[in-house]
């Protein structure tokens, strides 16, 4: 039932994209239609692979090509993670090829700063059967970067921005806000399909849903907005940044209102992922994370692993006993206090991982 509900929500967002982008930009509408066909073909292949692999083939994989970053953001989950022996270009190429073969629909490229990985844009362009969602701080953008992304035809870029200049620069460092704005301008000039990604905290939430921020993003050409509620992980925890229940409810209601009125697709995590069943889609149910060393993790926020694609590839990751044990325990997939259920239950997940390593 949970997966059906989740597919229906994805369908609702897709319908919104067709309605909004078709009305506002024929170029975006064509981009969406081409990728919708690719995703439909991938879904048929995924259903077949699910049976032949005898595992759980995710709809989406998140991949961190590097954990290196030229920023030092407060509250970032990737700070302090290892940066040695990171995946080489040929290993990423093999991973994306295997993802195409088994019917993975989309790859979320995160990190670290993904554009520090040489050759990444060419790799994404070469794997046209995958839809790539590139999450970047925007600081490394050039005119040619934006042109290459636009020409690829299978990349949606999300540039990280936290609201006002004071919000972005407080978390990401002086000049980060202007870097993000410049990336938007370059993407707009190149006629790319792109949007913004925001970490929602108690500090910036009122501005994010005031209406002004979303209007600013629309005027900068954004087609989609990805709003992720802050999760207190990483080296610099900020528990005071977590919204309380009343603030969360108010924020959610405003997002739902703006979806009906604004020409932009707004995605709100965790609510749009967890849905009425309050079940996380990670740990291989519909998604998983592969870090820069090739470790297969339940999600980007929980750096715990028993498997590595260097020793078994993506197909073996789909058969992971560790991820299966998480999926078999629905209580681990239900969130209570934080926006990420797996992060809340990381101690129990570490115990499961230890048991799998001992076997």
C-alpha positions as a Python dict, from the first residue, in 0.01 Angstrom:
ca = {
    (1, 'X'): (0, 0, 0),
    (2, 'X'): (281, 240, 89),
    (3, 'X'): (454, 197, -247),
    (4, 'X'): (125, 248, -431),
    (5, 'X'): (62, 570, -239),
    (6, 'X'): (413, 685, -315),
    (7, 'X'): (371, 618, -686),
    (8, 'X'): (47, 813, -680),
    (9, 'X'): (226, 1109, -521),
    (10, 'X'): (499, 1090, -786),
    (11, 'X'): (222, 1082, -1048),
    (12, 'X'): (62, 1391, -895),
    (13, 'X'): (394, 1578, -910),
    (14, 'X'): (444, 1466, -1271),
    (15, 'X'): (97, 1592, -1366),
    (16, 'X'): (176, 1922, -1198),
    (17, 'X'): (499, 1946, -1397),
    (18, 'X'): (316, 1884, -1726),
    (19, 'X'): (52, 2145, -1643),
    (20, 'X'): (292, 2410, -1517),
    (21, 'X'): (582, 2362, -1756),
    (22, 'X'): (361, 2314, -2058),
    (23, 'X'): (197, 2646, -1986),
    (24, 'X'): (511, 2839, -1897),
    (25, 'X'): (779, 2692, -2125),
    (26, 'X'): (752, 2462, -2430),
    (27, 'X'): (1123, 2381, -2391),
    (28, 'X'): (1069, 2251, -2037),
    (29, 'X'): (761, 2062, -2148),
    (30, 'X'): (962, 1882, -2418),
    (31, 'X'): (1237, 1806, -2164),
    (32, 'X'): (979, 1653, -1933),
    (33, 'X'): (814, 1444, -2204),
    (34, 'X'): (1145, 1298, -2324),
    (35, 'X'): (1243, 1201, -1971),
    (36, 'X'): (896, 1072, -1887),
    (37, 'X'): (932, 824, -2175),
    (38, 'X'): (1275, 718, -2048),
    (39, 'X'): (1138, 667, -1697),
    (40, 'X'): (845, 461, -1827),
    (41, 'X'): (1086, 235, -2016),
    (42, 'X'): (1309, 207, -1708),
    (43, 'X'): (1015, 112, -1486),
    (44, 'X'): (929, -182, -1712),
    (45, 'X'): (1291, -298, -1701),
    (46, 'X'): (1302, -253, -1321),
    (47, 'X'): (1000, -481, -1274),
    (48, 'X'): (1176, -754, -1474),
    (49, 'X'): (1504, -707, -1284),
    (50, 'X'): (1323, -728, -953),
    (51, 'X'): (1232, -1087, -1038),
    (52, 'X'): (1561, -1195, -1195),
    (53, 'X'): (1787, -1043, -927),
    (54, 'X'): (1566, -1166, -642),
    (55, 'X'): (1629, -847, -456),
    (56, 'X'): (1490, -497, -421),
    (57, 'X'): (1577, -277, -721),
    (58, 'X'): (1543, 89, -619),
    (59, 'X'): (1366, 345, -834),
    (60, 'X'): (1630, 599, -734),
    (61, 'X'): (1990, 576, -622),
    (62, 'X'): (2170, 864, -453),
    (63, 'X'): (2540, 874, -540),
    (64, 'X'): (2809, 1089, -380),
    (65, 'X'): (3098, 1095, -632),
    (66, 'X'): (3307, 1284, -377),
    (67, 'X'): (3280, 1396, -18),
    (68, 'X'): (3525, 1679, -87),
    (69, 'X'): (3373, 2025, -81),
    (70, 'X'): (3493, 2381, -123),
    (71, 'X'): (3235, 2493, 137),
    (72, 'X'): (3222, 2423, 509),
    (73, 'X'): (2849, 2442, 575),
    (74, 'X'): (2710, 2438, 927),
    (75, 'X'): (2503, 2125, 995),
    (76, 'X'): (2610, 1938, 680),
    (77, 'X'): (2572, 1560, 707),
    (78, 'X'): (2881, 1495, 490),
    (79, 'X'): (3133, 1687, 699),
    (80, 'X'): (3399, 1467, 852),
    (81, 'X'): (3341, 1174, 618),
    (82, 'X'): (3644, 1013, 447),
    (83, 'X'): (3770, 1150, 116),
    (84, 'X'): (4037, 890, 34),
    (85, 'X'): (4006, 613, -229),
    (86, 'X'): (3702, 775, -387),
    (87, 'X'): (3532, 618, -686),
    (88, 'X'): (3718, 669, -1013),
    (89, 'X'): (3548, 786, -1331),
    (90, 'X'): (3551, 434, -1477),
    (91, 'X'): (3386, 298, -1161),
    (92, 'X'): (3111, 559, -1178),
    (93, 'X'): (3068, 476, -1547),
    (94, 'X'): (3023, 106, -1461),
    (95, 'X'): (2778, 194, -1183),
    (96, 'X'): (2562, 408, -1413),
    (97, 'X'): (2571, 140, -1684),
    (98, 'X'): (2450, -121, -1437),
    (99, 'X'): (2180, 117, -1313),
    (100, 'X'): (2054, 150, -1671),
    (101, 'X'): (2061, -224, -1721),
    (102, 'X'): (1847, -308, -1416),
    (103, 'X'): (1597, -26, -1464),
    (104, 'X'): (1692, 238, -1209),
    (105, 'X'): (1489, 546, -1302),
    (106, 'X'): (1696, 830, -1162),
    (107, 'X'): (2026, 912, -995),
    (108, 'X'): (2051, 1190, -737),
    (109, 'X'): (2408, 1319, -751),
    (110, 'X'): (2508, 1471, -420),
    (111, 'X'): (2816, 1490, -198),
    (112, 'X'): (3033, 1686, -107),
    (113, 'X'): (3035, 1914, -408),
    (114, 'X'): (2978, 1687, -711),
    (115, 'X'): (3135, 1925, -962),
    (116, 'X'): (3472, 1871, -797),
    (117, 'X'): (3464, 1527, -963),
    (118, 'X'): (3633, 1561, -1301),
    (119, 'X'): (3439, 1422, -1594),
    (120, 'X'): (3107, 1398, -1410),
    (121, 'X'): (2906, 1605, -1660),
    (122, 'X'): (3031, 1397, -1953),
    (123, 'X'): (2940, 1078, -1766),
    (124, 'X'): (2585, 1197, -1707),
    (125, 'X'): (2546, 1299, -2070),
    (126, 'X'): (2667, 955, -2183),
    (127, 'X'): (2403, 772, -1975),
    (128, 'X'): (2090, 910, -2138),
    (129, 'X'): (1861, 635, -2012),
    (130, 'X'): (1899, 779, -1662),
    (131, 'X'): (1755, 1103, -1529),
    (132, 'X'): (2017, 1278, -1315),
    (133, 'X'): (1932, 1523, -1038),
    (134, 'X'): (2248, 1720, -966),
    (135, 'X'): (2261, 1896, -627),
    (136, 'X'): (2533, 2161, -620),
    (137, 'X'): (2630, 2474, -429),
    (138, 'X'): (2674, 2649, -764),
    (139, 'X'): (3010, 2804, -682),
    (140, 'X'): (3198, 2620, -960),
    (141, 'X'): (2958, 2713, -1238),
    (142, 'X'): (3081, 2869, -1558),
    (143, 'X'): (2889, 2954, -1873),
    (144, 'X'): (3022, 2635, -2034),
    (145, 'X'): (2908, 2426, -1735),
    (146, 'X'): (2554, 2554, -1778),
    (147, 'X'): (2561, 2498, -2155),
    (148, 'X'): (2684, 2140, -2110),
    (149, 'X'): (2406, 2067, -1861),
    (150, 'X'): (2142, 2213, -2092),
    (151, 'X'): (2269, 2013, -2389),
    (152, 'X'): (2272, 1685, -2197),
    (153, 'X'): (1892, 1664, -2197),
    (154, 'X'): (1879, 1435, -1892),
    (155, 'X'): (2001, 1652, -1604),
    (156, 'X'): (1793, 1858, -1361),
    (157, 'X'): (2021, 2083, -1155),
    (158, 'X'): (1925, 2191, -803),
    (159, 'X'): (2131, 2481, -668),
    (160, 'X'): (2150, 2510, -291),
    (161, 'X'): (2021, 2834, -145),
    (162, 'X'): (1878, 2898, 201),
    (163, 'X'): (1651, 3200, 156),
    (164, 'X'): (1782, 3550, 208),
    (165, 'X'): (2151, 3639, 177),
    (166, 'X'): (2182, 3629, 555),
    (167, 'X'): (2039, 3276, 570),
    (168, 'X'): (2260, 3134, 295),
    (169, 'X'): (2582, 3304, 400),
    (170, 'X'): (2528, 3218, 768),
    (171, 'X'): (2515, 2847, 687),
    (172, 'X'): (2741, 2826, 380),
    (173, 'X'): (2987, 3114, 414),
    (174, 'X'): (3023, 3467, 282),
    (175, 'X'): (2946, 3497, -87),
    (176, 'X'): (2754, 3168, -108),
    (177, 'X'): (2423, 3342, -180),
    (178, 'X'): (2563, 3541, -471),
    (179, 'X'): (2732, 3228, -607),
    (180, 'X'): (2395, 3052, -611),
    (181, 'X'): (2227, 3346, -786),
    (182, 'X'): (2498, 3354, -1050),
    (183, 'X'): (2451, 2981, -1113),
    (184, 'X'): (2078, 3040, -1165),
    (185, 'X'): (2153, 3318, -1414),
    (186, 'X'): (2391, 3099, -1614),
    (187, 'X'): (2144, 2810, -1621),
    (188, 'X'): (1867, 3045, -1730),
    (189, 'X'): (2079, 3183, -2014),
    (190, 'X'): (2157, 2826, -2126),
    (191, 'X'): (1785, 2731, -2121),
    (192, 'X'): (1849, 2440, -1883),
    (193, 'X'): (1589, 2271, -1664),
    (194, 'X'): (1678, 2353, -1303),
    (195, 'X'): (1557, 2446, -959),
    (196, 'X'): (1665, 2514, -604),
    (197, 'X'): (1737, 2304, -295),
    (198, 'X'): (1685, 2446, 52),
    (199, 'X'): (1751, 2309, 400),
    (200, 'X'): (1453, 2427, 603),
    (201, 'X'): (1529, 2536, 959),
    (202, 'X'): (1354, 2728, 1234),
    (203, 'X'): (1554, 3032, 1115),
    (204, 'X'): (1457, 3046, 748),
    (205, 'X'): (1121, 2866, 738),
    (206, 'X'): (907, 3182, 779),
    (207, 'X'): (1078, 3347, 482),
    (208, 'X'): (1069, 3034, 266),
    (209, 'X'): (689, 3018, 285),
    (210, 'X'): (626, 3392, 292),
    (211, 'X'): (572, 3382, -84),
    (212, 'X'): (850, 3627, -168),
    (213, 'X'): (1121, 3362, -175),
    (214, 'X'): (930, 3130, -409),
    (215, 'X'): (847, 3424, -636),
    (216, 'X'): (1218, 3514, -645),
    (217, 'X'): (1305, 3157, -744),
    (218, 'X'): (1041, 3157, -1018),
    (219, 'X'): (1173, 3486, -1155),
    (220, 'X'): (1519, 3327, -1171),
    (221, 'X'): (1377, 3052, -1392),
    (222, 'X'): (1343, 2768, -1140),
    (223, 'X'): (1107, 2487, -1243),
    (224, 'X'): (1128, 2289, -919),
    (225, 'X'): (1205, 2345, -553),
    (226, 'X'): (1333, 2076, -316),
    (227, 'X'): (1273, 2165, 49),
    (228, 'X'): (1445, 1939, 305),
    (229, 'X'): (1381, 1987, 675),
    (230, 'X'): (1701, 2007, 876),
    (231, 'X'): (1832, 1682, 1029),
    (232, 'X'): (2080, 1730, 1317),
    (233, 'X'): (2366, 1514, 1190),
    (234, 'X'): (2727, 1569, 1094),
    (235, 'X'): (3002, 1738, 1296),
    (236, 'X'): (2822, 2065, 1378),
    (237, 'X'): (2482, 1979, 1523),
    (238, 'X'): (2223, 2255, 1554),
    (239, 'X'): (1923, 2100, 1737),
    (240, 'X'): (1774, 2448, 1779),
    (241, 'X'): (1730, 2460, 1401),
    (242, 'X'): (1466, 2184, 1409),
    (243, 'X'): (1111, 2314, 1361),
    (244, 'X'): (864, 2221, 1633),
    (245, 'X'): (541, 2041, 1542),
    (246, 'X'): (336, 2359, 1514),
    (247, 'X'): (593, 2522, 1285),
    (248, 'X'): (615, 2205, 1076),
    (249, 'X'): (237, 2190, 1032),
    (250, 'X'): (220, 2556, 935),
    (251, 'X'): (508, 2514, 689),
    (252, 'X'): (346, 2209, 531),
    (253, 'X'): (11, 2382, 488),
    (254, 'X'): (174, 2679, 317),
    (255, 'X'): (363, 2451, 76),
    (256, 'X'): (37, 2279, -19),
    (257, 'X'): (-128, 2618, -76),
    (258, 'X'): (156, 2742, -298),
    (259, 'X'): (150, 2422, -505),
    (260, 'X'): (-193, 2519, -626),
    (261, 'X'): (-101, 2879, -703),
    (262, 'X'): (263, 2897, -812),
    (263, 'X'): (408, 2784, -1150),
    (264, 'X'): (673, 2568, -985),
    (265, 'X'): (683, 2207, -860),
    (266, 'X'): (753, 2210, -485),
    (267, 'X'): (877, 1891, -317),
    (268, 'X'): (881, 1882, 62),
    (269, 'X'): (1087, 1627, 256),
    (270, 'X'): (994, 1438, 468),
    (271, 'X'): (619, 1466, 407),
    (272, 'X'): (617, 1394, 34),
    (273, 'X'): (835, 1087, 80),
    (274, 'X'): (683, 937, 395),
    (275, 'X'): (318, 1000, 308),
    (276, 'X'): (18, 894, 519),
    (277, 'X'): (183, 561, 611),
    (278, 'X'): (482, 745, 765),
    (279, 'X'): (727, 504, 601),
    (280, 'X'): (1072, 595, 475),
    (281, 'X'): (1144, 486, 117),
    (282, 'X'): (1519, 433, 171),
    (283, 'X'): (1718, 118, 262),
    (284, 'X'): (1641, -17, -84),
    (285, 'X'): (1261, 7, -66),
    (286, 'X'): (1267, 271, -337),
    (287, 'X'): (1611, 427, -287),
    (288, 'X'): (1958, 377, -142),
    (289, 'X'): (2286, 571, -119),
    (290, 'X'): (2631, 489, -253),
    (291, 'X'): (2906, 696, -96),
    (292, 'X'): (3231, 809, -255),
    (293, 'X'): (3416, 494, -141),
    (294, 'X'): (3148, 271, -298),
    (295, 'X'): (2985, 176, 32),
    (296, 'X'): (2614, 96, 3),
    (297, 'X'): (2424, 289, 270),
    (298, 'X'): (2053, 304, 360),
    (299, 'X'): (2045, 680, 293),
    (300, 'X'): (2285, 978, 278),
    (301, 'X'): (2214, 1073, 641),
    (302, 'X'): (2313, 731, 784),
    (303, 'X'): (2671, 636, 705),
    (304, 'X'): (2645, 267, 797),
    (305, 'X'): (2726, -9, 549),
    (306, 'X'): (2796, -380, 506),
    (307, 'X'): (2830, -385, 126),
    (308, 'X'): (3044, -215, -137),
    (309, 'X'): (2984, -192, -511),
    (310, 'X'): (3356, -250, -572),
    (311, 'X'): (3312, -610, -463),
    (312, 'X'): (2971, -693, -606),
    (313, 'X'): (2830, -412, -814),
    (314, 'X'): (2484, -264, -795),
    (315, 'X'): (2309, -599, -841),
    (316, 'X'): (2466, -732, -521),
    (317, 'X'): (2368, -410, -344),
    (318, 'X'): (2006, -483, -438),
    (319, 'X'): (2043, -820, -262),
    (320, 'X'): (2198, -670, 52),
    (321, 'X'): (2102, -871, 363),
    (322, 'X'): (2169, -563, 576),
    (323, 'X'): (1925, -341, 386),
    (324, 'X'): (1672, -625, 376),
    (325, 'X'): (1682, -651, 756),
    (326, 'X'): (1605, -280, 784),
    (327, 'X'): (1311, -313, 544),
    (328, 'X'): (1176, -609, 742),
    (329, 'X'): (1150, -389, 1051),
    (330, 'X'): (891, -118, 972),
    (331, 'X'): (949, 54, 1307),
    (332, 'X'): (1294, 157, 1183),
    (333, 'X'): (1130, 327, 884),
    (334, 'X'): (886, 539, 1085),
    (335, 'X'): (990, 887, 1189),
    (336, 'X'): (895, 1049, 1518),
    (337, 'X'): (1104, 1350, 1612),
    (338, 'X'): (1336, 1413, 1318),
    (339, 'X'): (1282, 1439, 943),
    (340, 'X'): (1474, 1112, 889),
    (341, 'X'): (1355, 787, 1050),
    (342, 'X'): (1680, 602, 980),
    (343, 'X'): (1884, 873, 1151),
    (344, 'X'): (1655, 851, 1454),
    (345, 'X'): (1712, 474, 1472),
    (346, 'X'): (2080, 473, 1379),
    (347, 'X'): (2183, 283, 1695),
    (348, 'X'): (1951, -8, 1611),
    (349, 'X'): (2068, 7, 1249),
    (350, 'X'): (2431, -13, 1364),
    (351, 'X'): (2340, -323, 1564),
    (352, 'X'): (2185, -481, 1254),
    (353, 'X'): (2499, -400, 1057),
    (354, 'X'): (2720, -561, 1323),
    (355, 'X'): (2508, -876, 1308),
    (356, 'X'): (2539, -890, 928),
    (357, 'X'): (2918, -842, 946),
    (358, 'X'): (2946, -1128, 1198),
    (359, 'X'): (2755, -1371, 973),
}
